[in-house]
GROMACS .gro file of C-alpha atoms in nm:
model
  227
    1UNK     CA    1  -2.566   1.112   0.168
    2UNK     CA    2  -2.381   0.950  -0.144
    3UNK     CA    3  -2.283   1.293  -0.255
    4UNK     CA    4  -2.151   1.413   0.070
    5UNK     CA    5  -1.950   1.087   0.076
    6UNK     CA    6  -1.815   1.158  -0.296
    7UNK     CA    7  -1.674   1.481  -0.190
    8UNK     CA    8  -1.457   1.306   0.047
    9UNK     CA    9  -1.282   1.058  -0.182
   10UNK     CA   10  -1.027   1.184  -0.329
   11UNK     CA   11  -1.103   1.074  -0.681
   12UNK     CA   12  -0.825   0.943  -0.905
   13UNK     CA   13  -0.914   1.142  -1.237
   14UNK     CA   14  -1.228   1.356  -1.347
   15UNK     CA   15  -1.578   1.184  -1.329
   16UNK     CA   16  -1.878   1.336  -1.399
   17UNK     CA   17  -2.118   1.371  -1.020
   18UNK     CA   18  -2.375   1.168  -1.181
   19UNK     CA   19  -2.062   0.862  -1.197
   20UNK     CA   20  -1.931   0.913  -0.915
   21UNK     CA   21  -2.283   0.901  -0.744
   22UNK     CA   22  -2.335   0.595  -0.907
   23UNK     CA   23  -2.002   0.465  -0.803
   24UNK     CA   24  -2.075   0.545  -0.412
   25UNK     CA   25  -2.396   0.391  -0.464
   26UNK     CA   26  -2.245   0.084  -0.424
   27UNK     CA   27  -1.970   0.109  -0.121
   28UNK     CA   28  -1.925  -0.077   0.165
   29UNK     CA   29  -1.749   0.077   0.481
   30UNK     CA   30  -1.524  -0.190   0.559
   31UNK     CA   31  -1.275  -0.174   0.938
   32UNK     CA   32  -0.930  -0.367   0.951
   33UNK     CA   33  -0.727  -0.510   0.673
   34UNK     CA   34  -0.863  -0.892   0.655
   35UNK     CA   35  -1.153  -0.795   0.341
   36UNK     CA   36  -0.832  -0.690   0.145
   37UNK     CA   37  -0.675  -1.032   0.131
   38UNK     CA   38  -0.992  -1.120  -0.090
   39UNK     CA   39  -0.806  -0.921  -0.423
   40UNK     CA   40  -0.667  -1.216  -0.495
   41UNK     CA   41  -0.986  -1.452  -0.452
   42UNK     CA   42  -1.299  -1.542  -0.703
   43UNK     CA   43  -1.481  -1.264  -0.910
   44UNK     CA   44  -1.772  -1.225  -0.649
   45UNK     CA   45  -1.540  -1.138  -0.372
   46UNK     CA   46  -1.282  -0.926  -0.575
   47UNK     CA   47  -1.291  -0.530  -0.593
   48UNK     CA   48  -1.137  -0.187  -0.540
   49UNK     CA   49  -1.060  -0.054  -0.204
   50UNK     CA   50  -1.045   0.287  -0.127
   51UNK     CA   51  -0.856   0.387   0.237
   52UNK     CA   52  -1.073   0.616   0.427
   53UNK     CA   53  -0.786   0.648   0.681
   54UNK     CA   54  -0.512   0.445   0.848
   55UNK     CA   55  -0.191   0.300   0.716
   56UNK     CA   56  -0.086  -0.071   0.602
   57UNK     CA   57   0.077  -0.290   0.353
   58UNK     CA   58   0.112  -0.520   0.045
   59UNK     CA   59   0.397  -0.792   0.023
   60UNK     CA   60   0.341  -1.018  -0.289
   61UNK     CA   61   0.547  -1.299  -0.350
   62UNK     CA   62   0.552  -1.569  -0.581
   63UNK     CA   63   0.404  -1.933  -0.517
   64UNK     CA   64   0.730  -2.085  -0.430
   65UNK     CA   65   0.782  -1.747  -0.173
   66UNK     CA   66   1.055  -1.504  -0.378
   67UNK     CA   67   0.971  -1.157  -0.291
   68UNK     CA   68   0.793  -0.962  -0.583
   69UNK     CA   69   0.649  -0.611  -0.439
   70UNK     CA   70   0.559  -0.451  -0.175
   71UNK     CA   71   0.406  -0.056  -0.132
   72UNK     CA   72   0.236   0.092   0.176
   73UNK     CA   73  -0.098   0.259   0.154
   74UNK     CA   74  -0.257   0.498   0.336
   75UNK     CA   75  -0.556   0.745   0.304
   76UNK     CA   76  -0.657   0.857  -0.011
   77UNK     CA   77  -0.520   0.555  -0.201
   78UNK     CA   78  -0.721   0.379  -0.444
   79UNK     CA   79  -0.592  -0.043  -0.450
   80UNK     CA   80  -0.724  -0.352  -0.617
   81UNK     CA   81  -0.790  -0.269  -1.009
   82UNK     CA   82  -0.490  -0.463  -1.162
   83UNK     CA   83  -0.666  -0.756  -0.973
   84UNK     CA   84  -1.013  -0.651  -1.148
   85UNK     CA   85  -0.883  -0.714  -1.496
   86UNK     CA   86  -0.646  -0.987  -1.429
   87UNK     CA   87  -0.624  -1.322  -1.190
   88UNK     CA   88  -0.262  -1.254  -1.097
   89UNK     CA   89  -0.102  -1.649  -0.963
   90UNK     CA   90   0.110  -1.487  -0.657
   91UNK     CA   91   0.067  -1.482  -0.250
   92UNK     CA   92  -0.045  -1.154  -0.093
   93UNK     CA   93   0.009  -1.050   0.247
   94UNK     CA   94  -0.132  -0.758   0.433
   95UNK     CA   95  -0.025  -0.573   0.716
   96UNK     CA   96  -0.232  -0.297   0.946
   97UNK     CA   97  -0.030  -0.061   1.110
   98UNK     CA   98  -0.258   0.217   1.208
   99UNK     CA   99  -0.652   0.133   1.204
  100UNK     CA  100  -0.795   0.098   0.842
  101UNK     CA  101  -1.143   0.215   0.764
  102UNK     CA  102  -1.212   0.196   0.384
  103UNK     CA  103  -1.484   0.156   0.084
  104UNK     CA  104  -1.510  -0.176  -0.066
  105UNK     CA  105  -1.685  -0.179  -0.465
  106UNK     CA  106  -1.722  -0.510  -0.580
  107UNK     CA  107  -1.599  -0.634  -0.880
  108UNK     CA  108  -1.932  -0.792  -0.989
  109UNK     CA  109  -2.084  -0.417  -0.975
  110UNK     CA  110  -1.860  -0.210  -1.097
  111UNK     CA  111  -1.910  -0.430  -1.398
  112UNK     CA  112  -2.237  -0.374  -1.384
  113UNK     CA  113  -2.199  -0.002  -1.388
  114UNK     CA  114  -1.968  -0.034  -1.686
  115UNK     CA  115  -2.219  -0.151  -1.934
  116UNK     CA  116  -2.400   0.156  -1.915
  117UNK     CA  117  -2.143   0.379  -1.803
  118UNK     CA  118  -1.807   0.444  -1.947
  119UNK     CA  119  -1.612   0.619  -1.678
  120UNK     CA  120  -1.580   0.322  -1.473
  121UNK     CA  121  -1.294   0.260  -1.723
  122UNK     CA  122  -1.170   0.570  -1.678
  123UNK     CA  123  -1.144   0.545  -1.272
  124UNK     CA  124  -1.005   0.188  -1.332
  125UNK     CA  125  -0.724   0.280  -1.607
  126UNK     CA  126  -0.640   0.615  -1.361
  127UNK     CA  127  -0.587   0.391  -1.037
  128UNK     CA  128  -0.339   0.159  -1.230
  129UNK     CA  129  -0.113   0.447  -1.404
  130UNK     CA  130  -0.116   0.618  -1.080
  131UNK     CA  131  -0.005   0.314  -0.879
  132UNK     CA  132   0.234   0.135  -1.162
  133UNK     CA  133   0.493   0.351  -1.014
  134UNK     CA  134   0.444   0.187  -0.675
  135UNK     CA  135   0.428  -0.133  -0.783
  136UNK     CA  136   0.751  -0.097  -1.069
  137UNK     CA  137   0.972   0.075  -0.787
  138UNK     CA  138   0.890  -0.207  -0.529
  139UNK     CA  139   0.943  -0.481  -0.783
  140UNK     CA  140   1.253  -0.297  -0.847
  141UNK     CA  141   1.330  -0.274  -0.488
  142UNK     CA  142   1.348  -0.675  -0.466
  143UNK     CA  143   1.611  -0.728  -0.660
  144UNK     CA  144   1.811  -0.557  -0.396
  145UNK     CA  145   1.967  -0.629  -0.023
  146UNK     CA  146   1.779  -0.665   0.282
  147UNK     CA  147   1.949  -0.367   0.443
  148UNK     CA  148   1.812  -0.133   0.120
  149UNK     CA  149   1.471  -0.287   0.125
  150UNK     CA  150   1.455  -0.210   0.518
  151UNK     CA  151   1.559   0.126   0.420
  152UNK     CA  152   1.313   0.227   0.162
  153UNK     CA  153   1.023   0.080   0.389
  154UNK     CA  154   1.128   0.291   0.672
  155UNK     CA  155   1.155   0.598   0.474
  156UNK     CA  156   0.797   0.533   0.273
  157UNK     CA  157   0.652   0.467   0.603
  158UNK     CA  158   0.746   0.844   0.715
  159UNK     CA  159   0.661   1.038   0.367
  160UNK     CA  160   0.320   0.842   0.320
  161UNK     CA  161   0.219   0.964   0.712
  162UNK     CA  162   0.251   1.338   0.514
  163UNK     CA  163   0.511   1.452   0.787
  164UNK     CA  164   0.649   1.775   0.702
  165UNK     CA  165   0.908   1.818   1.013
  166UNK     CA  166   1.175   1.535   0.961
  167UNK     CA  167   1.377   1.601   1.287
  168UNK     CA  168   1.280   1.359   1.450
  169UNK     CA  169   0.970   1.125   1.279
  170UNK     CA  170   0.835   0.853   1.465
  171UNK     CA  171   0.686   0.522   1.333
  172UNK     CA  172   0.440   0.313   1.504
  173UNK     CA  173   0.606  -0.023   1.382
  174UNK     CA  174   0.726  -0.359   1.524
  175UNK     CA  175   1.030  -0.511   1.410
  176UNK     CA  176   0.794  -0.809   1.327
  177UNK     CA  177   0.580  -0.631   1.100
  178UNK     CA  178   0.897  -0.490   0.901
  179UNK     CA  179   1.005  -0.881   0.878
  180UNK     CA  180   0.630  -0.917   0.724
  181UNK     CA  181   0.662  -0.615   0.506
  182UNK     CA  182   1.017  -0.680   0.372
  183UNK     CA  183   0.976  -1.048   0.374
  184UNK     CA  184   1.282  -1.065   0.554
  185UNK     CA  185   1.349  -1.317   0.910
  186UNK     CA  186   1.301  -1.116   1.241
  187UNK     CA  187   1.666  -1.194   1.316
  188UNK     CA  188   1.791  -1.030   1.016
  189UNK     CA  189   1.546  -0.725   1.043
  190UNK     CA  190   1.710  -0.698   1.441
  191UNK     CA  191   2.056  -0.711   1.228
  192UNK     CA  192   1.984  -0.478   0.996
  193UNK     CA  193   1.827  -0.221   1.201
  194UNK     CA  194   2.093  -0.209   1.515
  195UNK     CA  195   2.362  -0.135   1.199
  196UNK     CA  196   2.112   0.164   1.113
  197UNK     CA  197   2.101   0.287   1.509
  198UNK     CA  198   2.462   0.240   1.568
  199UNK     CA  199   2.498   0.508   1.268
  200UNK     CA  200   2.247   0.742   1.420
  201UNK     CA  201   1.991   0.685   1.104
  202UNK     CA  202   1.742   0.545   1.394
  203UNK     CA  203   1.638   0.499   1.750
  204UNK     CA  204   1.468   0.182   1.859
  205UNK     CA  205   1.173   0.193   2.108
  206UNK     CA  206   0.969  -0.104   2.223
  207UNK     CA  207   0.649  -0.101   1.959
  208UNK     CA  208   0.781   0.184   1.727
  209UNK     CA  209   1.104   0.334   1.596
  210UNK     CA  210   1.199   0.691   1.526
  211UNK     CA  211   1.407   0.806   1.265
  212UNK     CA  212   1.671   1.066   1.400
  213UNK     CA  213   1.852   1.115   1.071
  214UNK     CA  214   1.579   1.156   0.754
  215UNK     CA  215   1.849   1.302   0.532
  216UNK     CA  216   2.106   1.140   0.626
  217UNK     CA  217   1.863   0.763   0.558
  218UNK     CA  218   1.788   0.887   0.259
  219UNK     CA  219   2.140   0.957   0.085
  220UNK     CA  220   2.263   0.612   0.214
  221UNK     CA  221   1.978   0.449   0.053
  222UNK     CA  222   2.039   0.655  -0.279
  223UNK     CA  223   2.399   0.586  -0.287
  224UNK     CA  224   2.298   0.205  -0.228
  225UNK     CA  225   2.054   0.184  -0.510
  226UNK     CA  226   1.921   0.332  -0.837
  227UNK     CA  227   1.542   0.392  -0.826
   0.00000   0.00000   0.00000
């Protein structure tokens, strides 16, 4: 059984079987999103999540509520080991927009693992280069406008659903969970997207939006900002 689950995960870097045995030795299948607001609590709850399937969101901000970062994640996605070496002092808000099923490894035995086995470093170090990029470009990202951060999150939303056709791509998202995502009001979301449709980037549709105009979203958002 563990080894038919290890050849599902898409592992971040090479581990020996015998590790990554080991390593699915100790998951827990967890539904929904609400076990991945506990990154940010005490060492016996913290851990690394891996998405099974599904689609959903960070936002971080700081205590008094400036945007940091936010990043969507999806399936295949390792999350949570910057919060296994370090107690970071900021607010974290998740967001489930298609059903998450995931692994959960706790922090407490991974550790455990590492004092006889090495490579749990290894997984841990590969899951933080490979999503320092994320993190960087959305930290990057909130130093910008509202109307460029709405941008970016539309457009990550479509390439992290793998769609190859970009005709016409359509996102199972409420203008209220953008607000949560970009940490911007509902109003100014409304705002912001309308001036998108009435340049035919986007359609609106109660409960979703579709994006009529991939290219055309995309060089507006490059000419707005330097990622």
């Amino acid at each position: 059984m563990t080894l038919a689950l290890s050849n599902q995960i898409i592992w971040p870097c090479d581990l020996s079987e015998a590790s990554k045995a080991d390593i699915m030795d100790i998951a827990v299948k967890v539904d929904g999103v609400d076990k991945y607001k506990t990154l940010l609590d005490d060492d016996y709850k913290r851990g690394l999540f891996y998405c099974v399937h599904g689609l959903g969101t960070f936002a971080t901000t700081s205590l008094d509520n400036r945007p940091l970062a936010s990043f969507i994640f999806g399936k295949g996605m390792w999350v949570g080991a910057v919060a296994i070496e370090i107690f970071p002092k900021i607010n974290l808000y998740t967001c489930e927009l298609e059903p998450l099923t995931s692994y959960f490894f706790s922090k407490k035995e991974l550790n455990e693992l590492a004092k006889s086995n090495g490579e749990i470093y290894k997984l841990l170090y590969s899951i933080m280069r490979n999503n320092t990029p994320k993190l960087v470009q959305g930290m990057h990202l909130s130093f910008y406008g509202i109307e460029e951060r709405i941008m970016y999150f539309l457009l990550e939303l479509a390439r992290s659903k793998g769609i190859v056709d970009t005709s016409v791509i359509e996102l199972k998202i409420t203008q209220q969970q953008l607000s949560e995502i970009a940490n911007v009001s509902r109003p100014r979301v409304n705002e912001i997207l309308n001036k998108l449709a009435g340049l035919g980037y986007i359609s609106l549709v109660r409960g979703k939006m579709i994006i009529l105009n991939y290219e055309g979203l995309t060089k507006s958002l490059v000419d707005k900002v330097v990622m």
